[in-house]
JSON list of C-alpha atoms in Angstrom, two decimals:
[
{"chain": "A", "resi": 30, "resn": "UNK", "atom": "CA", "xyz": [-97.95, 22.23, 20.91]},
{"chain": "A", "resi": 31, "resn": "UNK", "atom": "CA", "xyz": [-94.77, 20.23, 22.15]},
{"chain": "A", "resi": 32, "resn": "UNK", "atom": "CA", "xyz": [-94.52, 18.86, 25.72]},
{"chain": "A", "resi": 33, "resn": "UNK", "atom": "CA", "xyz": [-91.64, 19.97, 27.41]},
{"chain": "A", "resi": 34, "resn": "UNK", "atom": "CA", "xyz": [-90.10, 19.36, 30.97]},
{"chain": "A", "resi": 35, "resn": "UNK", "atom": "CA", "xyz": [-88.80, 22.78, 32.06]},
{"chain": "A", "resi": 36, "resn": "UNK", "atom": "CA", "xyz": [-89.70, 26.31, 31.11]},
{"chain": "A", "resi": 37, "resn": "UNK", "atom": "CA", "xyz": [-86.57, 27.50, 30.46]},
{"chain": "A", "resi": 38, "resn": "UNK", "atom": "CA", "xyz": [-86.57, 25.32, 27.40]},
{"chain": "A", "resi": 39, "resn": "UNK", "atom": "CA", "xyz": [-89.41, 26.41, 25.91]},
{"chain": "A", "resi": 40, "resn": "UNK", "atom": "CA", "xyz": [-88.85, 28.62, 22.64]},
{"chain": "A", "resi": 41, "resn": "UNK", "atom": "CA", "xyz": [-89.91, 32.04, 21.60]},
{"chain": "A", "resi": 42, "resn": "UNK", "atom": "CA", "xyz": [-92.50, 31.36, 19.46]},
{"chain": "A", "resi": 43, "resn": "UNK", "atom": "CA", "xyz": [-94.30, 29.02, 22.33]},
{"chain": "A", "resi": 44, "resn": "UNK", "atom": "CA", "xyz": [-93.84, 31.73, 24.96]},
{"chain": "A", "resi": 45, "resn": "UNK", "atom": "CA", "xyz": [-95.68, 34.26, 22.29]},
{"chain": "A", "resi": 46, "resn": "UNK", "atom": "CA", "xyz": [-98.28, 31.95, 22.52]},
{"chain": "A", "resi": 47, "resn": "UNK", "atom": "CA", "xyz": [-98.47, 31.42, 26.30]},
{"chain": "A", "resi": 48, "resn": "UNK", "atom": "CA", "xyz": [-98.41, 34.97, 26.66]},
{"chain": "A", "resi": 49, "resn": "UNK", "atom": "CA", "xyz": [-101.10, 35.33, 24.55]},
{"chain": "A", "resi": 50, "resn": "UNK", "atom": "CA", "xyz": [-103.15, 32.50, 26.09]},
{"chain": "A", "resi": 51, "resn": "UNK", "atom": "CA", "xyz": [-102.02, 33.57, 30.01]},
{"chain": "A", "resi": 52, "resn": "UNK", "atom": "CA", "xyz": [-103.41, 37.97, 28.69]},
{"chain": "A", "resi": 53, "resn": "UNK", "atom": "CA", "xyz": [-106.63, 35.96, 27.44]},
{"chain": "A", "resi": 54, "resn": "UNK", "atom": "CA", "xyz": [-107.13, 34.21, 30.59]},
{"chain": "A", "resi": 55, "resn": "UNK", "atom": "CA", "xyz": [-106.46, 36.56, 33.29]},
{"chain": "A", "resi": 56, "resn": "UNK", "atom": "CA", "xyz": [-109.29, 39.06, 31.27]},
{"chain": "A", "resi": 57, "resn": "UNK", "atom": "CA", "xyz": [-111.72, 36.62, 31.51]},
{"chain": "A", "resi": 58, "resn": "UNK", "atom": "CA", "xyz": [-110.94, 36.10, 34.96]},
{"chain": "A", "resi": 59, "resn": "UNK", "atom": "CA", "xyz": [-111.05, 39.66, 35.39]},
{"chain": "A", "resi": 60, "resn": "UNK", "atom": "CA", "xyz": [-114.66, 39.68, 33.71]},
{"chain": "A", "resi": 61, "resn": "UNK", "atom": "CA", "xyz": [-115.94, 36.66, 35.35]},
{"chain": "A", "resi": 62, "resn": "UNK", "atom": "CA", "xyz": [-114.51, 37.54, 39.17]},
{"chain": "A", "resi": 63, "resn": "UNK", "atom": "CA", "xyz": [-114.61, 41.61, 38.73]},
{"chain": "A", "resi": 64, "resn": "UNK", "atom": "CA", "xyz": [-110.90, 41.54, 39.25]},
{"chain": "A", "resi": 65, "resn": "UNK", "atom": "CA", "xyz": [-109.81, 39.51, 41.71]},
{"chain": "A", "resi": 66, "resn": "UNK", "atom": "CA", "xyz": [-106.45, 38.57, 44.16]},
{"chain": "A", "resi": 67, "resn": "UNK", "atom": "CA", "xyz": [-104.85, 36.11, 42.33]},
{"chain": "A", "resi": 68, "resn": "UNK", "atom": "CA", "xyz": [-101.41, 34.36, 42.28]},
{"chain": "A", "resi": 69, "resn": "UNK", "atom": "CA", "xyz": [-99.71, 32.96, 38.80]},
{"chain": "A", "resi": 70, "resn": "UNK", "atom": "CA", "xyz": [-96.66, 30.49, 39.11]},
{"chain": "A", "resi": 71, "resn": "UNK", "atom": "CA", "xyz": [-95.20, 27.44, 37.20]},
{"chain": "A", "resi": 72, "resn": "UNK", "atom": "CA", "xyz": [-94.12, 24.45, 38.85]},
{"chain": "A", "resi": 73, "resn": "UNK", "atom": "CA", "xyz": [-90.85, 22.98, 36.44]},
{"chain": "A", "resi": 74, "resn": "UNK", "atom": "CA", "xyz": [-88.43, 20.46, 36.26]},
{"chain": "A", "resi": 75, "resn": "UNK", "atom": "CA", "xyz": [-84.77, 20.65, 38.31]},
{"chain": "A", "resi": 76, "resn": "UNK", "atom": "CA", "xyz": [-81.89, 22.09, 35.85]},
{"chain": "A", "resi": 77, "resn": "UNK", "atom": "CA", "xyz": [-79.56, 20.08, 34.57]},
{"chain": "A", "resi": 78, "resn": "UNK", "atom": "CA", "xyz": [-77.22, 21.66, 36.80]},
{"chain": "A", "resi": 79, "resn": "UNK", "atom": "CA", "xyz": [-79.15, 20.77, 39.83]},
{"chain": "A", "resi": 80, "resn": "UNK", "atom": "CA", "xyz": [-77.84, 17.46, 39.47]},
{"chain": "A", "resi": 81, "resn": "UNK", "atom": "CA", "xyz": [-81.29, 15.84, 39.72]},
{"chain": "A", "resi": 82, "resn": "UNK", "atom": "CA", "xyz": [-82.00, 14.05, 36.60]},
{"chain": "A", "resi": 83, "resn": "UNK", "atom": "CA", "xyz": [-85.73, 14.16, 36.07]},
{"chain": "A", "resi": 84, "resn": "UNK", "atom": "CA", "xyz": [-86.69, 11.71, 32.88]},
{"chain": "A", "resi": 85, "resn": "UNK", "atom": "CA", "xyz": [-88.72, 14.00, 30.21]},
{"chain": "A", "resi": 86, "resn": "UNK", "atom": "CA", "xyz": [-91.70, 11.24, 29.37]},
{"chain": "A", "resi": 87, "resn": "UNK", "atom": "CA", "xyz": [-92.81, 11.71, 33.54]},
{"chain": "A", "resi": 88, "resn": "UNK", "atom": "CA", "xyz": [-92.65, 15.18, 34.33]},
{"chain": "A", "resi": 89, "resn": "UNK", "atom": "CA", "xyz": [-94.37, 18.42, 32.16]},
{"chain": "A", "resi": 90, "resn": "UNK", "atom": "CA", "xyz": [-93.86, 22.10, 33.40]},
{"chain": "A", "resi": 91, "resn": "UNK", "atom": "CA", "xyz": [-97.16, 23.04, 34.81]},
{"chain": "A", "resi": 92, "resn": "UNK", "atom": "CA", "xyz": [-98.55, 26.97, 34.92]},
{"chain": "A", "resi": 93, "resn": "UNK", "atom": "CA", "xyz": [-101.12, 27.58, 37.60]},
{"chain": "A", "resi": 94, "resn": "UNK", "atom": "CA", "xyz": [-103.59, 30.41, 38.67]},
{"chain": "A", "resi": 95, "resn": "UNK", "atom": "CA", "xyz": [-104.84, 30.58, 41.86]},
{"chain": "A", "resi": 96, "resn": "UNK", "atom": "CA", "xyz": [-107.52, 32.67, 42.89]},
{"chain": "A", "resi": 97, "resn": "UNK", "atom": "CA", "xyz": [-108.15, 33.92, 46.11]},
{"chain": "A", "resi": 98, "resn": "UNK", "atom": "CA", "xyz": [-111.78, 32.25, 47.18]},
{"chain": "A", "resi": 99, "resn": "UNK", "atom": "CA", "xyz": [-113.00, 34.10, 50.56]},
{"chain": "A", "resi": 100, "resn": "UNK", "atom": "CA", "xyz": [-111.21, 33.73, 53.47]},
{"chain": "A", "resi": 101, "resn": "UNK", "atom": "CA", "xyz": [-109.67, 30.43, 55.10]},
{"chain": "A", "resi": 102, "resn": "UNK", "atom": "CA", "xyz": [-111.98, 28.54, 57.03]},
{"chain": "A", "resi": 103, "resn": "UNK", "atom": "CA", "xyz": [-110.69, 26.75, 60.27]},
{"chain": "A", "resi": 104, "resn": "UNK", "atom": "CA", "xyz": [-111.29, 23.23, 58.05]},
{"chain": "A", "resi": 105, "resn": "UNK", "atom": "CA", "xyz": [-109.53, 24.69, 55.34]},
{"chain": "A", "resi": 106, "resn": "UNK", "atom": "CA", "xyz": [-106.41, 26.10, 57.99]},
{"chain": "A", "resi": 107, "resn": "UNK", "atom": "CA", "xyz": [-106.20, 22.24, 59.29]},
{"chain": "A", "resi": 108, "resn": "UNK", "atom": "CA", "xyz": [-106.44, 20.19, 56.40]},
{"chain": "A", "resi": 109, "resn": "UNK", "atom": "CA", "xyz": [-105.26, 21.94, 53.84]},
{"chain": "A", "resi": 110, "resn": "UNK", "atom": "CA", "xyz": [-108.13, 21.87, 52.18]},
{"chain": "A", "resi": 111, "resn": "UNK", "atom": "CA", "xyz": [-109.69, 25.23, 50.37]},
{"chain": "A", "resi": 112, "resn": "UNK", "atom": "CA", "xyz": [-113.83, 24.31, 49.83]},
{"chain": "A", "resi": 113, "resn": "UNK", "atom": "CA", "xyz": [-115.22, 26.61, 46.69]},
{"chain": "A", "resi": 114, "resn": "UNK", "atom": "CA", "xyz": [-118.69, 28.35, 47.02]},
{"chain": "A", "resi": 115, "resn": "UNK", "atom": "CA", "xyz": [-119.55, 26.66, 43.23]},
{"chain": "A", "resi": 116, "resn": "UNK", "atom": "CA", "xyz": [-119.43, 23.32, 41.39]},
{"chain": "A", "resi": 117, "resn": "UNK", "atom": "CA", "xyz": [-116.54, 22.89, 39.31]},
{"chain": "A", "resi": 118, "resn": "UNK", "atom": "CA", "xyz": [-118.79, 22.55, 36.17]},
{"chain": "A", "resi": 119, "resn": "UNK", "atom": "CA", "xyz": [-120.83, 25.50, 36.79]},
{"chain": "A", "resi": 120, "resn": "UNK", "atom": "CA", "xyz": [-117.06, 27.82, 37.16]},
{"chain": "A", "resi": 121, "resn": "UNK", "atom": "CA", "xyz": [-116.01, 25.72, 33.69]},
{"chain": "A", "resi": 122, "resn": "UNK", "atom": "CA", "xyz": [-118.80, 27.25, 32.31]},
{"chain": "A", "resi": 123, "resn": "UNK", "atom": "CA", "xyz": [-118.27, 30.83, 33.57]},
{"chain": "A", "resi": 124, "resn": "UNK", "atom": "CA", "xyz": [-115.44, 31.03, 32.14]},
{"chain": "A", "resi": 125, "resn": "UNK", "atom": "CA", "xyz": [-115.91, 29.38, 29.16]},
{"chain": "A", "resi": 126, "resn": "UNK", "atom": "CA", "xyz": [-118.55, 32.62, 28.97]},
{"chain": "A", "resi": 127, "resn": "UNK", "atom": "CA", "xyz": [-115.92, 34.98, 29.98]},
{"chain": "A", "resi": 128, "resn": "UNK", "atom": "CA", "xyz": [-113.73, 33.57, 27.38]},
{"chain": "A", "resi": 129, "resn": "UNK", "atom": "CA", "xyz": [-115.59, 34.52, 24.52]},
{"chain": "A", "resi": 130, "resn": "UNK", "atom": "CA", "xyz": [-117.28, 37.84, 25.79]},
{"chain": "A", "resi": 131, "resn": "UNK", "atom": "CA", "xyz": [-112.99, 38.46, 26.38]},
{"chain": "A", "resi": 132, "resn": "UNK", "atom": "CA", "xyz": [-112.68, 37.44, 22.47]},
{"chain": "A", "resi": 133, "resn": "UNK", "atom": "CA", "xyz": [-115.58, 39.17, 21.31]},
{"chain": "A", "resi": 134, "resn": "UNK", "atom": "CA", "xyz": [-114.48, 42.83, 22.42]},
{"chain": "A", "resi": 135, "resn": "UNK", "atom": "CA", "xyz": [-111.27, 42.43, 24.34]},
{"chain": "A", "resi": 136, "resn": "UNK", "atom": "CA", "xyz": [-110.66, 44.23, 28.05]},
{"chain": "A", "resi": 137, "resn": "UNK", "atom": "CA", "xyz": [-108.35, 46.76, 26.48]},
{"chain": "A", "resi": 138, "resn": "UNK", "atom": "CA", "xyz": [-110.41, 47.61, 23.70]},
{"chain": "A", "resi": 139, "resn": "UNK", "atom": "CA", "xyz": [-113.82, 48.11, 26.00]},
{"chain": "A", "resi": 140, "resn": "UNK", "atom": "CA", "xyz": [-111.52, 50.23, 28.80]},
{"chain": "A", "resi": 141, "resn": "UNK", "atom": "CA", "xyz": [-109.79, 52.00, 26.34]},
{"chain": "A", "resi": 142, "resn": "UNK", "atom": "CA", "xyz": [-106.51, 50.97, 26.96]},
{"chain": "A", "resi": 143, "resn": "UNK", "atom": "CA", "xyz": [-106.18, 49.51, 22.79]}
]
């Protein structure tokens, strides 16, 4: 595990490895949500050719995954705000459920797709 500021610099073997961890996480997601709307993106440092120095020891590329909770509620439109149906704890633990049902008999394997 290195900390790095941009994804572009990351190497092969660590993108193996996020690719693993990002196909492990989006079954359990799968499992745990029954396959919902979701969005995946990475928030990462300017290039160097941007010509916005960023110093490495504040900033760390970032991959999110956003599921799509219900709709918008008119709070949620004017603040910018999203409120969740569950406790944070009680997803956590979900998916920490998901997680190992996922590495106990992976998605592919149980839909056939191994």
């Amino acid at each position: 595990r290195r900390a790095c500021t941009r994804f572009e610099d990351i190497t092969e073997p660590e993108l193996v490895d996020l690719a693993a961890l990002l196909r492990l996480l989006l079954a359990a997601l799968y499992r745990y949500k029954d396959d919902p709307a979701y969005n995946v993106w990475w928030e990462t440092a300017p290039t160097e050719h941007a010509g916005q120095a960023v110093p490495a020891d504040v900033f760390r590329w970032t991959l999110h995954i956003k599921v799509a909770i219900g709709s918008v509620t008119g709070f949620g439109l004017a603040s910018g705000v999203e409120l969740a149906g569950t406790l944070p704890e009680d997803t956590a633990h979900a998916m920490r459920a998901a997680i190992e049902e996922e590495l106990a008999e992976p998605l592919t394997e149980e839909l056939g797709l191994a």
